[in-house]
């Protein structure tokens, strides 16, 4: 009897809170969990995004940085929070793609989350020093076949490295790969003569115009921003038909799975502002952007990344089985 | 070379009342955060970062630079007055600074550290302003083989100097390096000592560990002995800024330490702590009475404090000219530039000279104002001794715990803080020094990465492994450092054995 009463009371309470939450969402500040430390590129974009979405929703969105632990600590903190739409997650290639593919993680990006928006993106390009004797991708292929070139990437297993690995296996090349921690560090390593070639992002060229030259774009799908940064530079597939070297770098927002549909819909409506040119104009230079909106479209985008990286990581023996 | 119109704009930017307000606010905030153990310059800058969203580039960058400078200086106040470094940069200052304080010369120690910090800061800003592009071209020559040489040099020299004996120092330094191997192997993804927890995937976090080793172990050590009140006379509480005579005596020390700090700052990834240790060990090596280092002498305070503030200007050189941060704090600063729509790198100087000059002029102003604000601050710090240790110690502990949790939002890091504290306690109880442990922990990742990448680069060839003129120069300097004592003793006809390191 008592048990029944308790259960009834519990149900009523649940119904009540759920009802008011739905009616009034959002009625209190929202937390946005970022798995990177404050001050980095990812954090900067998260904060600008939070500001724009917060204006739409009418409540503050507080950015909380939870760096470290291979992004798992931050991701799990969202999984462990209630599915009420008051905890958002800024997902990124490590938390939603590379780490779940290479590690046993206590979460599943597709089952534990509802990703509904993607914005920040990047594509990679292969660079050499401005005074390098290598001028074209064809000359590069010859040089790389003649001797093992030193290849600079930011981190092993990160997208620039994976693009380089795919290119190497497509053309049967071998490199001495050096990880230099960040993309600007790989490029200065290139300028300083530490490495012969380096993979950077397409936008990287803007900061080093006179010191480096691009050879090829490491992306299978041509994006509008390619011409803006690297006019006239070909992708691998355009240079050598039939060959591929892809990249998957996207970041966006997700809520925990189980969040009521009405709340997800409100969030999708509010994030429509991120597709406007006015918002995109506020992004720092060097951030490339491709607006993908809605749970289905973002789900397809994530699947395309899994399809691209699984075989590459498997080839490296890094795929979590 | 100098664009006078841009300098004019920069000057006008700087005398703007709001910018001045930010400058003073930054110094105050930086001082407080620097004094608190566990909160260092990177965290201080990150905390203020959201506020810069709504500001113009110049005031926001001035705010952050003021915080950066003041936080590095602030760490020495707690190092001297409580014996717990407020930041990693002040670890080397504890040895002589706190010893001097306990001898009743606290005011003098605080004055020396302030003066050294200001001079070091100013010298590095001069280097930044006038020769940044030249220095940056040297910094980019540093690849894996050069980093390997510099970390071997750093470990051997610093461990030799920081500990009581070379063997004990190497042992504890080795322990520090071992602890940095925990976590995912960056080159092949192997899990090393992760004990099944993903929290250890990126290794033991640096800041909680170092704060634990210093602050928590200090509290534990303090807890087990009866805390007796030390009686101080009025003179020991009076802050004295060193006079010209003292400065003239220390002028070689200050010059060398400024340059050491600037150079270490330029090398990407090496922060203020390493700069301070390098300067301390260099001065101890050169000294005619090295055995007096650690007993509370002015040289042992001025060297690390001059050098750690000199790393600020140094670290900004690759940050501004290459877009590669020279220190962890500079990495957060880079974010501030991005928020402002500025991309640090070779092109920034041509595109926005007004902003660059504003920063240079601002750094001068920051250092000069820091002198005055610092003088007020250390008057209070000198009086800290009047507060019983039974109040200070638990307060320090509480601040460390809240600070560590607030920054990472992670209880695991609080556990690391405790674990580091217990380790530090055991190490000290066994009669070892914790400074080599910290240096091992700071340099370990650089050592491992550069060694393994050098092996990759050499591709099986020994000649290729040592094909590094800069690196060979560093190895030669190391050999000279180690052998100079015995050789010069031999030349002078003295017996070489039996000297304390």
GROMACS .gro file of C-alpha atoms in nm, chain A residues 38-41 43-44 47-48 51 64-73 76 80 99 103-106 148 150 155-156 176-182 184-185 188-189 191-195 206-211 282-285 318, chain B residues 46 49-50 53-54 140-146 184 186-191 198-202 322-325 331-332 334-336 338-339 341-347 351 407-411 413 449 453-454 456-459 464:
model
  114
   38UNK     CA    1   3.987   2.686  -2.243
   39UNK     CA    2   4.151   2.906  -2.504
   40UNK     CA    3   4.202   2.654  -2.784
   41UNK     CA    4   4.036   2.674  -3.125
   43UNK     CA    5   3.686   2.623  -2.708
   44UNK     CA    6   3.674   2.954  -2.890
   47UNK     CA    7   3.193   2.994  -2.681
   48UNK     CA    8   3.091   3.188  -2.991
   51UNK     CA    9   2.654   3.301  -2.729
   64UNK     CA   10   3.237   2.414  -1.894
   65UNK     CA   11   3.579   2.285  -2.000
   66UNK     CA   12   3.662   1.927  -1.905
   67UNK     CA   13   3.995   1.855  -2.074
   68UNK     CA   14   4.203   1.540  -2.036
   69UNK     CA   15   4.135   1.168  -2.019
   70UNK     CA   16   4.120   1.127  -2.399
   71UNK     CA   17   3.793   1.330  -2.399
   72UNK     CA   18   3.614   1.041  -2.225
   73UNK     CA   19   3.577   1.222  -1.893
   76UNK     CA   20   3.080   1.066  -1.978
   80UNK     CA   21   2.572   1.079  -1.657
   99UNK     CA   22   3.859   0.771  -2.967
  103UNK     CA   23   3.951   0.258  -2.770
  104UNK     CA   24   3.703   0.065  -2.568
  105UNK     CA   25   3.494   0.353  -2.438
  106UNK     CA   26   3.206   0.340  -2.189
  148UNK     CA   27   6.175   0.800  -4.745
  150UNK     CA   28   6.009   1.294  -4.335
  155UNK     CA   29   4.936   1.380  -3.363
  156UNK     CA   30   4.943   1.016  -3.464
  176UNK     CA   31   5.930   0.878  -4.149
  177UNK     CA   32   5.639   1.031  -3.958
  178UNK     CA   33   5.708   1.286  -3.686
  179UNK     CA   34   5.426   1.405  -3.457
  180UNK     CA   35   5.473   1.770  -3.361
  181UNK     CA   36   5.165   1.818  -3.137
  182UNK     CA   37   4.982   2.099  -3.319
  184UNK     CA   38   5.115   2.529  -3.656
  185UNK     CA   39   5.401   2.333  -3.496
  188UNK     CA   40   5.703   2.560  -3.837
  189UNK     CA   41   5.879   2.221  -3.826
  191UNK     CA   42   5.982   2.581  -4.233
  192UNK     CA   43   6.264   2.505  -3.988
  193UNK     CA   44   6.370   2.201  -4.190
  194UNK     CA   45   6.271   1.938  -3.935
  195UNK     CA   46   6.048   1.762  -4.187
  206UNK     CA   47   4.696   3.208  -4.461
  207UNK     CA   48   4.939   3.244  -4.172
  208UNK     CA   49   5.243   3.119  -4.366
  209UNK     CA   50   5.185   3.249  -4.720
  210UNK     CA   51   5.547   3.323  -4.808
  211UNK     CA   52   5.707   3.024  -4.639
  282UNK     CA   53   3.169   3.621  -3.621
  283UNK     CA   54   3.394   3.313  -3.643
  284UNK     CA   55   3.770   3.367  -3.619
  285UNK     CA   56   3.971   3.357  -3.942
  318UNK     CA   57   4.453   0.072  -3.416
  367UNK     CA   58   4.184   3.098  -1.912
  370UNK     CA   59   3.934   3.474  -2.129
  371UNK     CA   60   3.550   3.481  -2.141
  374UNK     CA   61   3.482   3.848  -2.560
  375UNK     CA   62   3.327   4.189  -2.530
  461UNK     CA   63   6.227   2.689  -3.547
  462UNK     CA   64   6.556   2.506  -3.586
  463UNK     CA   65   6.462   2.310  -3.274
  464UNK     CA   66   6.344   1.966  -3.381
  465UNK     CA   67   6.338   1.632  -3.201
  466UNK     CA   68   6.718   1.593  -3.185
  467UNK     CA   69   6.767   1.941  -3.043
  505UNK     CA   70   4.854   0.613  -2.380
  507UNK     CA   71   5.140   0.854  -2.832
  508UNK     CA   72   5.324   0.668  -3.103
  509UNK     CA   73   5.141   0.335  -3.113
  510UNK     CA   74   4.841   0.374  -2.885
  511UNK     CA   75   4.954   0.113  -2.629
  512UNK     CA   76   4.804   0.156  -2.282
  519UNK     CA   77   4.023   0.613  -1.892
  520UNK     CA   78   4.119   0.900  -1.663
  521UNK     CA   79   4.481   0.795  -1.708
  522UNK     CA   80   4.466   0.782  -2.089
  523UNK     CA   81   4.639   1.119  -2.116
  643UNK     CA   82   5.520   3.182  -3.567
  644UNK     CA   83   5.186   3.109  -3.403
  645UNK     CA   84   5.357   2.840  -3.195
  646UNK     CA   85   5.315   2.900  -2.821
  652UNK     CA   86   4.898   2.861  -2.569
  653UNK     CA   87   4.594   3.002  -2.390
  655UNK     CA   88   4.684   3.226  -2.860
  656UNK     CA   89   4.315   3.153  -2.805
  657UNK     CA   90   4.261   3.512  -2.701
  659UNK     CA   91   4.180   3.400  -3.222
  660UNK     CA   92   3.876   3.533  -3.036
  662UNK     CA   93   4.003   3.770  -3.505
  663UNK     CA   94   4.381   3.795  -3.506
  664UNK     CA   95   4.590   3.500  -3.623
  665UNK     CA   96   4.938   3.517  -3.468
  666UNK     CA   97   5.200   3.420  -3.720
  667UNK     CA   98   5.443   3.575  -3.964
  668UNK     CA   99   5.174   3.789  -4.126
  672UNK     CA  100   4.888   4.341  -4.104
  728UNK     CA  101   3.973   2.413  -1.314
  729UNK     CA  102   3.916   2.058  -1.438
  730UNK     CA  103   3.570   1.980  -1.295
  731UNK     CA  104   3.718   1.641  -1.216
  732UNK     CA  105   3.728   1.455  -0.886
  734UNK     CA  106   4.232   1.525  -1.043
  770UNK     CA  107   5.900   1.208  -2.741
  774UNK     CA  108   6.129   1.079  -3.281
  775UNK     CA  109   6.505   1.120  -3.312
  777UNK     CA  110   6.260   0.761  -3.627
  778UNK     CA  111   6.446   1.044  -3.800
  779UNK     CA  112   6.780   0.863  -3.780
  780UNK     CA  113   6.619   0.554  -3.934
  785UNK     CA  114   7.210   1.076  -3.850
   0.00000   0.00000   0.00000
